[in-house]
Coordinates of C-alpha atoms in Angstrom, one line a residue:
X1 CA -29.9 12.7 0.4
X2 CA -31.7 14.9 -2.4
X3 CA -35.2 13.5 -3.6
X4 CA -36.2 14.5 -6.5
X5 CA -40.0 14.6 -8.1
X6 CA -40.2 13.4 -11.6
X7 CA -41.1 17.2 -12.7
X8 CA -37.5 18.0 -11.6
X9 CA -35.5 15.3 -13.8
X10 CA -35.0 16.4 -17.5
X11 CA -37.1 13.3 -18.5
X12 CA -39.8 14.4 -16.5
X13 CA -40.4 10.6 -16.6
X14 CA -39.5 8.9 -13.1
X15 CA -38.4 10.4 -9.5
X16 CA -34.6 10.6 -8.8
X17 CA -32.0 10.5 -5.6
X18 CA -28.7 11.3 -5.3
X19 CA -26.6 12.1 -2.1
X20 CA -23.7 14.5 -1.9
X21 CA -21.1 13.4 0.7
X22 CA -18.5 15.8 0.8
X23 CA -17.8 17.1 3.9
X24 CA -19.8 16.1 6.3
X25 CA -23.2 15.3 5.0
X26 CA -22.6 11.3 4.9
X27 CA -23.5 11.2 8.7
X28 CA -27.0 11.9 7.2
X29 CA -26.5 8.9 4.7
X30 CA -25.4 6.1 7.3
X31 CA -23.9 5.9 10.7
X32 CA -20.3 6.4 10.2
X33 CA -17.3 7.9 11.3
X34 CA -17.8 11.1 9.2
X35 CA -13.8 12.4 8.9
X36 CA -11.4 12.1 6.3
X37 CA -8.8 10.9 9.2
X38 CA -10.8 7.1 8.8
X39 CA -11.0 5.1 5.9
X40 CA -12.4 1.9 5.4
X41 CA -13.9 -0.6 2.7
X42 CA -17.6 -1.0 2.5
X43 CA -20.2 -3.0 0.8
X44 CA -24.0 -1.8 0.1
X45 CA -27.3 -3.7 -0.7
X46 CA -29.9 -1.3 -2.5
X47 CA -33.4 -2.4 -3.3
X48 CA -35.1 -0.4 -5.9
X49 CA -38.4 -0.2 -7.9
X50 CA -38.0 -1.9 -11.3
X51 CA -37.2 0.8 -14.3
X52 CA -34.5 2.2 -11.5
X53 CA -31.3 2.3 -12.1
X54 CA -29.1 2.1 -8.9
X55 CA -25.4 3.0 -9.1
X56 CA -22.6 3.4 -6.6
X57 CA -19.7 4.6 -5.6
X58 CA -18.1 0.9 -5.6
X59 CA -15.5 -1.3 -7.3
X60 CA -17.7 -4.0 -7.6
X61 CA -21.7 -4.5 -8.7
X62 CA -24.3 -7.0 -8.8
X63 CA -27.9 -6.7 -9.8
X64 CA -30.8 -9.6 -9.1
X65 CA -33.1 -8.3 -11.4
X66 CA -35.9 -10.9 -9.9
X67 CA -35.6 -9.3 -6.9
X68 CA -35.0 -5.7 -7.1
X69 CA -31.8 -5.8 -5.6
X70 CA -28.2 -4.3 -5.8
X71 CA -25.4 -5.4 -4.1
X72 CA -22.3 -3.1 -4.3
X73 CA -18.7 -3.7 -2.9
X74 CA -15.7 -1.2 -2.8
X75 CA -12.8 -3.3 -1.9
X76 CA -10.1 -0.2 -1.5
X77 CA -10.4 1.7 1.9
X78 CA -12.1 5.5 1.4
X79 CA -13.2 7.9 3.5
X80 CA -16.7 8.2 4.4
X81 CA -17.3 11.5 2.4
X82 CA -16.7 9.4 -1.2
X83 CA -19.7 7.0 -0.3
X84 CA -21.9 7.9 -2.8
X85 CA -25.5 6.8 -4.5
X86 CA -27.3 7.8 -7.2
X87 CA -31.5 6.1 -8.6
X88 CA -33.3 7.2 -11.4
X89 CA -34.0 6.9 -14.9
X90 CA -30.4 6.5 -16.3
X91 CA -28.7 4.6 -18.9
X92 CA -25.4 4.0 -20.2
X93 CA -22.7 3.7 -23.3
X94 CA -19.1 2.6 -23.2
X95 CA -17.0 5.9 -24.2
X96 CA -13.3 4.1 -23.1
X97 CA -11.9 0.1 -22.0
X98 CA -12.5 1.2 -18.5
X99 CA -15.1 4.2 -18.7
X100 CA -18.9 4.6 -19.5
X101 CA -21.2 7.1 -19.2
X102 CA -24.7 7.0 -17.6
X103 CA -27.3 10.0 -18.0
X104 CA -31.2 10.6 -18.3
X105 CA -32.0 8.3 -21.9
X106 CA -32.8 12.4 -23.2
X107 CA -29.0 13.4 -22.4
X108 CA -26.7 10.0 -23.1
X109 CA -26.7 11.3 -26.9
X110 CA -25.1 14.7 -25.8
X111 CA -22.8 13.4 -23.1
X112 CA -21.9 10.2 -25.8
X113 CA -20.6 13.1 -28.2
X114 CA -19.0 15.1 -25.6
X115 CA -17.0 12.4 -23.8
X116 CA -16.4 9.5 -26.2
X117 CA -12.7 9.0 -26.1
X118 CA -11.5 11.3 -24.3
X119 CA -11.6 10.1 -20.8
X120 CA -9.2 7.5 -21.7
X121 CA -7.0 10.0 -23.4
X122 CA -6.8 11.7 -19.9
X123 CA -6.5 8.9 -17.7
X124 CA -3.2 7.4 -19.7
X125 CA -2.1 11.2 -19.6
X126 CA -2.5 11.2 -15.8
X127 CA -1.1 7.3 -15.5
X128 CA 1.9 8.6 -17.8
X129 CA 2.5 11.2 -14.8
X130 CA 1.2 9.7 -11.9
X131 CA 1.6 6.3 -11.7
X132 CA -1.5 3.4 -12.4
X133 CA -5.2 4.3 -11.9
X134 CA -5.8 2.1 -9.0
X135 CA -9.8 2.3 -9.0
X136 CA -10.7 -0.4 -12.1
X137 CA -12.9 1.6 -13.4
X138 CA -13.9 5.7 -14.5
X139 CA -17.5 6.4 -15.3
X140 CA -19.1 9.9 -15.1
X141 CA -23.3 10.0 -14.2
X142 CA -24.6 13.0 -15.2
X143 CA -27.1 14.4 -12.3
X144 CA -30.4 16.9 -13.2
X145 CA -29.8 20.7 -12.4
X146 CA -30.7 20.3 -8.8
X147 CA -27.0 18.7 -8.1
X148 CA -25.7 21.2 -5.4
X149 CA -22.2 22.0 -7.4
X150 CA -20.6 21.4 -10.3
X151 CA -18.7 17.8 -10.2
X152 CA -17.8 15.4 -7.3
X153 CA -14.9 12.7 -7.4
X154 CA -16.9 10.2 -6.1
X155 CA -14.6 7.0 -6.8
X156 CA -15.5 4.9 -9.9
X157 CA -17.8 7.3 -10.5
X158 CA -17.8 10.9 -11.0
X159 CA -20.9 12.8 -10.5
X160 CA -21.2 15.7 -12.7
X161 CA -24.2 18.5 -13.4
X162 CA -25.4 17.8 -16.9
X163 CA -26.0 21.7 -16.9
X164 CA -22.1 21.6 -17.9
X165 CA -22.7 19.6 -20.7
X166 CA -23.3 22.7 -23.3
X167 CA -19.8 24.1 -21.7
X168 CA -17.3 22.0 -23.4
X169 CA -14.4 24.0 -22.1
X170 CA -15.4 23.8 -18.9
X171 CA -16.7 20.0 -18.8
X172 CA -13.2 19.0 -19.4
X173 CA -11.5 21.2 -17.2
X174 CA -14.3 19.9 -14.6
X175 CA -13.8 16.4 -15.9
X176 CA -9.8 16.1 -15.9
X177 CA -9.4 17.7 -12.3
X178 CA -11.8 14.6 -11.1
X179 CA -9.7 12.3 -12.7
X180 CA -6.8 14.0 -11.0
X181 CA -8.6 14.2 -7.4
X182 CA -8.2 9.6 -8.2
X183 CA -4.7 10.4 -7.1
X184 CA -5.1 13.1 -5.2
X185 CA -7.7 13.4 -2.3
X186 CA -8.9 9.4 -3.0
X187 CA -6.1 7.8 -2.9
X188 CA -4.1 9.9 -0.7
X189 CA -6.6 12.1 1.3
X190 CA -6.1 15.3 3.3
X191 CA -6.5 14.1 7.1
X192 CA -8.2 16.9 8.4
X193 CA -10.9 19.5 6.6
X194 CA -8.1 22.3 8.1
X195 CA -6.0 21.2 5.2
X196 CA -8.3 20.5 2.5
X197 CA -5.8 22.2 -0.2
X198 CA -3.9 19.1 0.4
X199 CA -6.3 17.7 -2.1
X200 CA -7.8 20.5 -3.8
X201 CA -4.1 22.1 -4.3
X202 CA -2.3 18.7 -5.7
X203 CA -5.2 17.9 -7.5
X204 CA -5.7 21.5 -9.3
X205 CA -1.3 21.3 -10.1
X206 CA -1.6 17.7 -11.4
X207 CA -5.2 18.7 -14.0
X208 CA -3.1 21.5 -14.7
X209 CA -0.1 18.8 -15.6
X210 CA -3.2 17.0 -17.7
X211 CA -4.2 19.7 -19.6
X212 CA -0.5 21.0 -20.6
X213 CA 0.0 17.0 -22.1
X214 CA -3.0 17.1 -24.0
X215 CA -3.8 20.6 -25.0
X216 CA -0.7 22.3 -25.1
X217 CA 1.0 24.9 -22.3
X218 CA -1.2 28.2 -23.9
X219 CA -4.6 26.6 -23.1
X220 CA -3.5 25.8 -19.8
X221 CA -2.1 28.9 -18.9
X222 CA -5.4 30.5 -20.2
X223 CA -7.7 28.7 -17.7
X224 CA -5.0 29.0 -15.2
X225 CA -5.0 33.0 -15.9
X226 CA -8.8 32.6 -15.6
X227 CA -9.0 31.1 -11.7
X228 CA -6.2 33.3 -10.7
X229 CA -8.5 36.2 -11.7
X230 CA -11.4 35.1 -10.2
X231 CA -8.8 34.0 -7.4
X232 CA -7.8 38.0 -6.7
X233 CA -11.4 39.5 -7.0
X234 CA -12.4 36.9 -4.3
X235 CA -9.6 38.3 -1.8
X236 CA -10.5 41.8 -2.9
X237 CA -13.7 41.2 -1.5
X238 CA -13.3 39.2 1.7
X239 CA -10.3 41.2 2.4
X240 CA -6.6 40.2 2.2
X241 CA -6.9 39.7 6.2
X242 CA -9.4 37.0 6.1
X243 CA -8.4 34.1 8.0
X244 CA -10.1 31.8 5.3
X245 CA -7.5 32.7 3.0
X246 CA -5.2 30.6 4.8
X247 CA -4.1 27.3 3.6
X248 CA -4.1 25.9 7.2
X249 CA -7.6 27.2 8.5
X250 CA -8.4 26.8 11.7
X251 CA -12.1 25.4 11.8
X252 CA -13.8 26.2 14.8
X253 CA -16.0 24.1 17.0
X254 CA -19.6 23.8 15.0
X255 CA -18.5 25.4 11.8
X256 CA -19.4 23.2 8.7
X257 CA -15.9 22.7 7.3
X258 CA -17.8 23.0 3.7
X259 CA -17.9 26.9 4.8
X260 CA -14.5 26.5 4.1
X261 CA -14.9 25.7 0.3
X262 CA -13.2 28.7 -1.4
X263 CA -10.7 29.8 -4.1
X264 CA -7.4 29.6 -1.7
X265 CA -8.5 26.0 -1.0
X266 CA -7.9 25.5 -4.7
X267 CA -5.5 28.4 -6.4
X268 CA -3.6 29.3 -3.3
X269 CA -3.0 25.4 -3.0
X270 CA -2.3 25.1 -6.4
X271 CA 0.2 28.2 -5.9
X272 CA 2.2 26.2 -2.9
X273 CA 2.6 23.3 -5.5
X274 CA 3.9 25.4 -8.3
X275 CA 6.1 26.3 -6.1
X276 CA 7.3 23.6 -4.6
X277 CA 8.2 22.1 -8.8
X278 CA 9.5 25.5 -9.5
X279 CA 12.3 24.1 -7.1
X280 CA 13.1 21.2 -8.8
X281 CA 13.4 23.0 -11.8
X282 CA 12.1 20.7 -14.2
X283 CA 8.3 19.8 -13.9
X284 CA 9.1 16.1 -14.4
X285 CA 11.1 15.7 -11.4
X286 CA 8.5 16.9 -9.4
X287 CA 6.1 14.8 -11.6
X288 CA 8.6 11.8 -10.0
X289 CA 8.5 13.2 -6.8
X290 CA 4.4 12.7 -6.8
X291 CA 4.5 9.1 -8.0
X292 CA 6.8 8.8 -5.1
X293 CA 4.2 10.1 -2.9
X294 CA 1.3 8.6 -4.1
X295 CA 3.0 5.2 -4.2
X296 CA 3.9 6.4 0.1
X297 CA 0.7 7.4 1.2
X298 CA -2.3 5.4 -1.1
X299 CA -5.0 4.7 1.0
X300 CA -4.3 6.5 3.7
X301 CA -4.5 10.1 5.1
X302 CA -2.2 12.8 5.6
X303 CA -1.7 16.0 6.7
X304 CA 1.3 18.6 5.5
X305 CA 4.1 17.6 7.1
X306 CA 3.8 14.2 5.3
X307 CA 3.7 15.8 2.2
X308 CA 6.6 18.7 2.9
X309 CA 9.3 15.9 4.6
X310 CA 8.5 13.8 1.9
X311 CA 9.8 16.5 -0.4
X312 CA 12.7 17.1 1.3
X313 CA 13.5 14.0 1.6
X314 CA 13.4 12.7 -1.7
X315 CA 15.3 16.5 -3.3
X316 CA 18.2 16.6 -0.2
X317 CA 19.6 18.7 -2.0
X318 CA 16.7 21.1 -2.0
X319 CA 16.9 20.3 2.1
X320 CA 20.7 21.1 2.1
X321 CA 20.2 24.6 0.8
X322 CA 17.4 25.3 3.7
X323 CA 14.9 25.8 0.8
X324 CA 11.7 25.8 3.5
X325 CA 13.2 28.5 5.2
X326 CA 14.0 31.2 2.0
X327 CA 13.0 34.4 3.2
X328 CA 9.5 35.4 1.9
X329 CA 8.9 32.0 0.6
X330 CA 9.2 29.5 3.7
X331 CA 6.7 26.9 3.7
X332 CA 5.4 27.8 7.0
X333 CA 4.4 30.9 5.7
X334 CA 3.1 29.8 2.7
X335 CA 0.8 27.7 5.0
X336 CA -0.3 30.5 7.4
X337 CA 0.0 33.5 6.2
X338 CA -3.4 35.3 4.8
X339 CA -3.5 37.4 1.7
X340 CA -2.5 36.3 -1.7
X341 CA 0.1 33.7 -3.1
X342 CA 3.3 34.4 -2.2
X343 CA 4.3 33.8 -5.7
X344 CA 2.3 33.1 -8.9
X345 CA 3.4 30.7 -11.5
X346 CA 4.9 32.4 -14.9
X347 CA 1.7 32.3 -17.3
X348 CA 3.6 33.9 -20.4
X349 CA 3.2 30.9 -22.3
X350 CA -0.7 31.3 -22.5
X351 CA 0.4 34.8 -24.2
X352 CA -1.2 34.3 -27.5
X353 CA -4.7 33.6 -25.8
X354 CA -4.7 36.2 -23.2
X355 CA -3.0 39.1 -24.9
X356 CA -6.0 39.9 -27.1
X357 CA -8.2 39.7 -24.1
X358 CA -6.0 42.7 -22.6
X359 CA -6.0 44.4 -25.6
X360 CA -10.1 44.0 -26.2
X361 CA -10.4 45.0 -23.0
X362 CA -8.3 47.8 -22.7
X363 CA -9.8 49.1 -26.1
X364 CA -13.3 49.2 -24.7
X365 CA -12.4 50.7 -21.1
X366 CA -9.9 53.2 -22.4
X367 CA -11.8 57.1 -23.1
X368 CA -12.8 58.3 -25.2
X369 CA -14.5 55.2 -26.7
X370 CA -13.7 54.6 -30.0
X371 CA -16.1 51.8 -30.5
X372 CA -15.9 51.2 -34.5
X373 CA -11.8 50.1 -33.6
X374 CA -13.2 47.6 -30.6
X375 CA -16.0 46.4 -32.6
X376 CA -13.6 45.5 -35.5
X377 CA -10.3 43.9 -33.5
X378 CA -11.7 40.5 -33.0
X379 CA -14.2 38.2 -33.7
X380 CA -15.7 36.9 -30.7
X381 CA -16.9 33.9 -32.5
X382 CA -13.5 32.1 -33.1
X383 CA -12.4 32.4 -29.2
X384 CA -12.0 29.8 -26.8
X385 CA -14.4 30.0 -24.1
X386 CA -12.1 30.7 -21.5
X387 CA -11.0 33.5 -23.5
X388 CA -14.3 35.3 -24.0
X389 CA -15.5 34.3 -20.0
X390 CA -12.1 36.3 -18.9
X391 CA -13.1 39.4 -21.0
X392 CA -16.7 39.3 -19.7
X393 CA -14.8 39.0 -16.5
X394 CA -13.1 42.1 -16.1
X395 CA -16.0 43.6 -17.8
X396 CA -18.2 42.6 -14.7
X397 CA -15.4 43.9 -12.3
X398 CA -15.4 47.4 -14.1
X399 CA -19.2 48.0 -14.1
X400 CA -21.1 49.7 -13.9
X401 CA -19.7 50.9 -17.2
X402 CA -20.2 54.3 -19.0
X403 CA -24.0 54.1 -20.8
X404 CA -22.4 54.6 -23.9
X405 CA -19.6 51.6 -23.4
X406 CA -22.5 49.2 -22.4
X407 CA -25.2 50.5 -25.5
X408 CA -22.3 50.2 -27.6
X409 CA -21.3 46.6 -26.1
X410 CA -24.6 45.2 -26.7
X411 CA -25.2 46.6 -30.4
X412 CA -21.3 44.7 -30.7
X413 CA -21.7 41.5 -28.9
X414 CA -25.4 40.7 -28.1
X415 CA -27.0 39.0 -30.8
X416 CA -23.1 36.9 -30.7
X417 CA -23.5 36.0 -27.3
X418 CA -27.2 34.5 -28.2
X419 CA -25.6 31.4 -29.3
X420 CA -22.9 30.7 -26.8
X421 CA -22.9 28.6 -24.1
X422 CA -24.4 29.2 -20.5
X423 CA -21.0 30.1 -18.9
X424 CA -20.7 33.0 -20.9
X425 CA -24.2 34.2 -21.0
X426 CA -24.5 34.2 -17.7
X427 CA -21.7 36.7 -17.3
X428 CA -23.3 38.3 -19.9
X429 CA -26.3 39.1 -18.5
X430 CA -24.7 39.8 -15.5
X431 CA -23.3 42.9 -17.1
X432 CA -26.6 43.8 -18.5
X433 CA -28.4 43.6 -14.7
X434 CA -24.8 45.9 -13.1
X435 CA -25.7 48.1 -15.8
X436 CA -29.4 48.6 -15.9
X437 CA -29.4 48.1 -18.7
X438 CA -32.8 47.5 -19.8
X439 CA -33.0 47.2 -23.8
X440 CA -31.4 43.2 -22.7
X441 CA -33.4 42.5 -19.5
X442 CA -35.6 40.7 -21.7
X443 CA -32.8 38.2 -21.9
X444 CA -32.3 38.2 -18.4
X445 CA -36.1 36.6 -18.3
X446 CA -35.6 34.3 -20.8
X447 CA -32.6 32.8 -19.5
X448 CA -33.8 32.3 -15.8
X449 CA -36.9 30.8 -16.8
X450 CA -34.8 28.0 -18.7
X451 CA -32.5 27.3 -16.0
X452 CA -32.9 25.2 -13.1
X453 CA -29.4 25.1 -11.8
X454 CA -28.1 26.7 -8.3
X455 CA -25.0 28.0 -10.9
X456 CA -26.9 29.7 -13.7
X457 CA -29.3 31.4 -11.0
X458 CA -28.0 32.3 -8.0
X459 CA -25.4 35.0 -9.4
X460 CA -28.0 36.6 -11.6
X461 CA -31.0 36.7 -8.6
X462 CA -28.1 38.6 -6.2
X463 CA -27.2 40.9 -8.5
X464 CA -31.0 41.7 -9.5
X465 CA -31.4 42.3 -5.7
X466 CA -28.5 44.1 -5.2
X467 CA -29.4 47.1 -8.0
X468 CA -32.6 48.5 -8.6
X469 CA -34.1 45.4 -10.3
X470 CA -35.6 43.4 -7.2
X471 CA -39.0 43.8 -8.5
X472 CA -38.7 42.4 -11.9
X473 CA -36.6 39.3 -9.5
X474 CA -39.8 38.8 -7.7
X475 CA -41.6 38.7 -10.9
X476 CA -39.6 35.8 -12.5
X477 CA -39.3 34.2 -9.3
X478 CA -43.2 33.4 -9.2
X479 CA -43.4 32.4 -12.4
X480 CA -40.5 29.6 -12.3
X481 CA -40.3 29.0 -8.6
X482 CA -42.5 25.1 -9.3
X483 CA -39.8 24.0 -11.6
X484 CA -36.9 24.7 -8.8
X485 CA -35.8 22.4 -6.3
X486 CA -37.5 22.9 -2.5
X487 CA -34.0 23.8 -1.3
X488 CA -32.9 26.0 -4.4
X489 CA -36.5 28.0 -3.8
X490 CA -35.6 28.6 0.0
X491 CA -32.1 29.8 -1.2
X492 CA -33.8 32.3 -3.9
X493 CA -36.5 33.5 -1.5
X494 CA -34.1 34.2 1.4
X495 CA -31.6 36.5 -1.3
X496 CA -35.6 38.3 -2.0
X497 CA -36.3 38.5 1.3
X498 CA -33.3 40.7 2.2
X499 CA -34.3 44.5 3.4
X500 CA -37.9 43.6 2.5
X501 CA -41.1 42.5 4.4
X502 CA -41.2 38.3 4.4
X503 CA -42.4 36.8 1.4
X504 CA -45.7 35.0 1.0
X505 CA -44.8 31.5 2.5
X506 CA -43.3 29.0 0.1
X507 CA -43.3 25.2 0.1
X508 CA -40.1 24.4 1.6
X509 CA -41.2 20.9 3.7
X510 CA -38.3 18.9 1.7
X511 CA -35.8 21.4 3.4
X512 CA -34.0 21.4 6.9
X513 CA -32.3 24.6 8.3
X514 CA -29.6 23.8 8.0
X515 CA -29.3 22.2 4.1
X516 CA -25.5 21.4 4.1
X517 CA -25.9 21.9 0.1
X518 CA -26.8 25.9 0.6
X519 CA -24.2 26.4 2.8
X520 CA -21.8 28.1 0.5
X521 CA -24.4 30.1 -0.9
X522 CA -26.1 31.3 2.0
X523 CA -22.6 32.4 3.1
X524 CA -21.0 33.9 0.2
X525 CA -24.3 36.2 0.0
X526 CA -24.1 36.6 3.8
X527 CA -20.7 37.7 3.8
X528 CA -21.0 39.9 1.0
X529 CA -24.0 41.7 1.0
X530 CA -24.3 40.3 -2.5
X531 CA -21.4 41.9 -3.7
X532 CA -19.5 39.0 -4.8
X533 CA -21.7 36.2 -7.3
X534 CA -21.2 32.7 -7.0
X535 CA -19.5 32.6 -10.6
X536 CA -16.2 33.3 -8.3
X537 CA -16.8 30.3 -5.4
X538 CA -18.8 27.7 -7.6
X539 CA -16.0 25.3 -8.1
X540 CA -15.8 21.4 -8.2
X541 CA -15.1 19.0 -5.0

């Protein structure tokens, strides 16, 4: 449960609470049986300050204005991680028949713009595919910085970081796999945190499925190109021997199965399903398959088998020719073997997105530097985002880069990158810190003392204190550290702290040891010696 001080909310107006369920921090929330093996209904009575607006992860709503009180009901069995609240100055507008959007009164404008219309393009996409949306209603609250990750499928009501909002790439790549996880990880849910790419996997394939029916294969492919990058650096630097990189993880006694949060969870998974279509040989059969599936297993939980036997059983034909068992490829391998994918999906239709990435790339790595030709090839301004992010990318993976390539880079790109959004300045001045170089620290400053998200500070803080820079970390850190969260501050300090005397104490009374919400973090960094940023783990629930 995350309390927040007025001073924290972008209003600056009235405090704020939200509570982040997923995996096991409900048992914190309410006595319950904290596994994704139980489901059950639940109803909720919330009494609240007047000015407050409560809201719920329910089917069903009341408010008795006279008394201060909500009532809330969901009436279709979920497991206790989806259980979900959220108080504070928020109000709302009707983007779809069955959506609306609540934010801070500052931020409903934006989100209005962003969002209007397009959620119900994507739920009668995923319906077309899928089968019905069985939850009544889809409405997204938008949460202040201090939201631990980027989005949460909470039913009825996604929780997303309004830090996303100036991302519009990513809010609906972030938006459409929520609406997928409706099908996929609410309806039918992985039984055991062991198997959470039963969720994540399915749920990745069928926003993938999304995006392909409403924004064409290329775009698709493009993101899909992107995760799979960020998917291979991650292995490259956990190792390809890491038992975490299995889809069937075996979670040890006292291990918070949120530790288990990473890119195989999600891209690996989403590998297997590819797959498993690939077989069919036409997407929509699979797509048939699913509905099948879905229709099986709703409200209920499952674990691989389920999923595998239901495959086979509705493609016997698939199970005559012994298809689990095709050498390199069976399924049992695919489920516990470490390393990479055993195959990758074909991305060649994404060609006319990603091919000029190569090529800018290639034309600023390649010596000698001819740096009027790469200047000239492409205008960075008319790229998607996702294009741009996967040439600052590789950029990041080759530094530190030649002086020359990186003085040249900045006199090229800078004053561009100025106006884009927060996902690709980041990276940006990510590069600049691997690179020391120091004409664009100012930047760096700039930027950190205007962000207040774990997302957009994190990655540049560890690779400050990775390099040479720590001091001018400690610097920015003082001056900014009020207008962080209590648990964000702890996470900062302790990534300061490393290889240098303690810090002067900091306030940190709102914040246990053992803060499920910095648990990714604090690992990552841990495991990694700072070597990896969180650019490559932050990813949805």
């Amino acid at each position: 449960i995350w309390w927040l001080d007025p001073e924290l909310t972008y209003g600056n107006a009235k405090p704020f609470v939200f509570t982040q369920g997923h995996s096991v921090c409900n048992r914190s929330f309410f006595p319950c049986f904290d596994t994704p093996a139980v489901k059950c209904t639940y109803s909720a009575t919330v009494k609240a300050p007047a000015g407050i607006q409560v809201l719920m992860s329910a089917t069903q709503s009341t408010y008795l204005e006279e008394e201060g009180v909500y009532q809330f009901y969901m009436e279709y069995p979920v497991p206790a991680y989806l259980v979900a609240l959220v108080a504070g100055d928020l109000i709302h507008a009707d983007i779809g028949p069955r959506s609306r959007v609540w934010a801070e009164p500052c931020l409903l404008p934006t989100a209005i713009s962003k969002l209007s219309g397009m959620v119900e393009r994507w739920l009668t996409a995923a319906e077309s595919l899928y089968g019905p949306y069985i939850w009544g209603r889809y409405d997204i609250v938008f949460l202040p910085p201090s939201f631990p990750i980027v989005a949460m499928e909470n039913p009825c009501l996604t929780f997303i970081i309004s830090s996303i909002l100036e991302s519009d790439e990513f809010l609906i790549i972030d938006v459409i796999h929520e609406v997928a996880h409706s099908w996929f990880g609410n309806a039918v849910t992985n039984a055991t945190w062991e198997e959470m790419w039963l969720s994540e996997g399915l749920a990745t394939y069928a926003q993938r499925r999304i995006t392909t029916e409403t924004y064409g294969a290329a775009f698709t492919c493009l993101e899909t190109a992107f995760r799979l990058d960020a998917l291979h650096r991650q292995m490259k630097l956990l190792g390809e021997d890491n038992p975490v990189s299995k889809l069937q993880v075996k979670l040890e006694p006292g291990v918070n199965p949120s530790n288990l949060m990473n890119l195989f969870t999600y891209e690996k998974g989403y590998c297997f399903v590819y797959y498993l279509s690939q077989l069919c040989g036409d997407p929509r059969h699979f797509d048939s398959f699913l509905r099948a599936y879905i229709e099986k297993y709703k409200f209920t939980s499952v674990v691989a088998q389920d999923l595998l036997d239901s495959f086979l059983n509705f493609f016997p034909e698939l199970k005559e020719q012994c298809v689990e068992s095709k050498a390199g490829l069976e399924f049992e391998r695919w489920l516990n073997a470490t390393g990479p994918p055993l195959a990758e999906p074909d991305l060649s239709q994404g060609s006319s997105l990603t091919r000029p990435v190569e090529m800018l790339f290639r034309l600023w790595t390649t010596e000698p530097l001819d740096s009027a030709a790469a200047a000239s090839s492409v205008d960075l301004t008319k790229w998607r985002t996702f294009q741009t992010v996967l040439f600052l990318d590789r950029l990041l993976d080759g530094s530190p880069l030649p002086h020359e390539v990186i003085k040249k880079l900045s006199e090229c790109y800078s004053s561009q990158l100025d106006s884009m959004n927060a996902e690709i300045r980041i990276r940006w001045l990510q590069i600049v810190v691997r690179n020391d170089y120091y004409p664009d620290l100012y930047k760096v400053r700039r930027f950190l003392e205007n962000q207040m998200s774990r997302m957009y500070t994190i990655p540049l803080y560890e690779d400050l204190c990775t390099g040479t820079l720590k001091s001018f970390a400690l610097e920015i850190f003082y001056q900014t550290q009020n207008q962080l969260h209590p648990n964000l501050r702890k996470t900062i300090q302790q990534i300061l702290s490393q290889g240098l005397t303690p810090l002067p104490a900091i306030d940190t009374t709102a914040v246990t040891t053992d803060t499920p919400a910095m648990v990714l973090e604090d690992k990552v960094s841990e495991a990694t010696n700072g070597a990896i940023s969180l650019r490559d783990v932050n990813v949805s629930a």
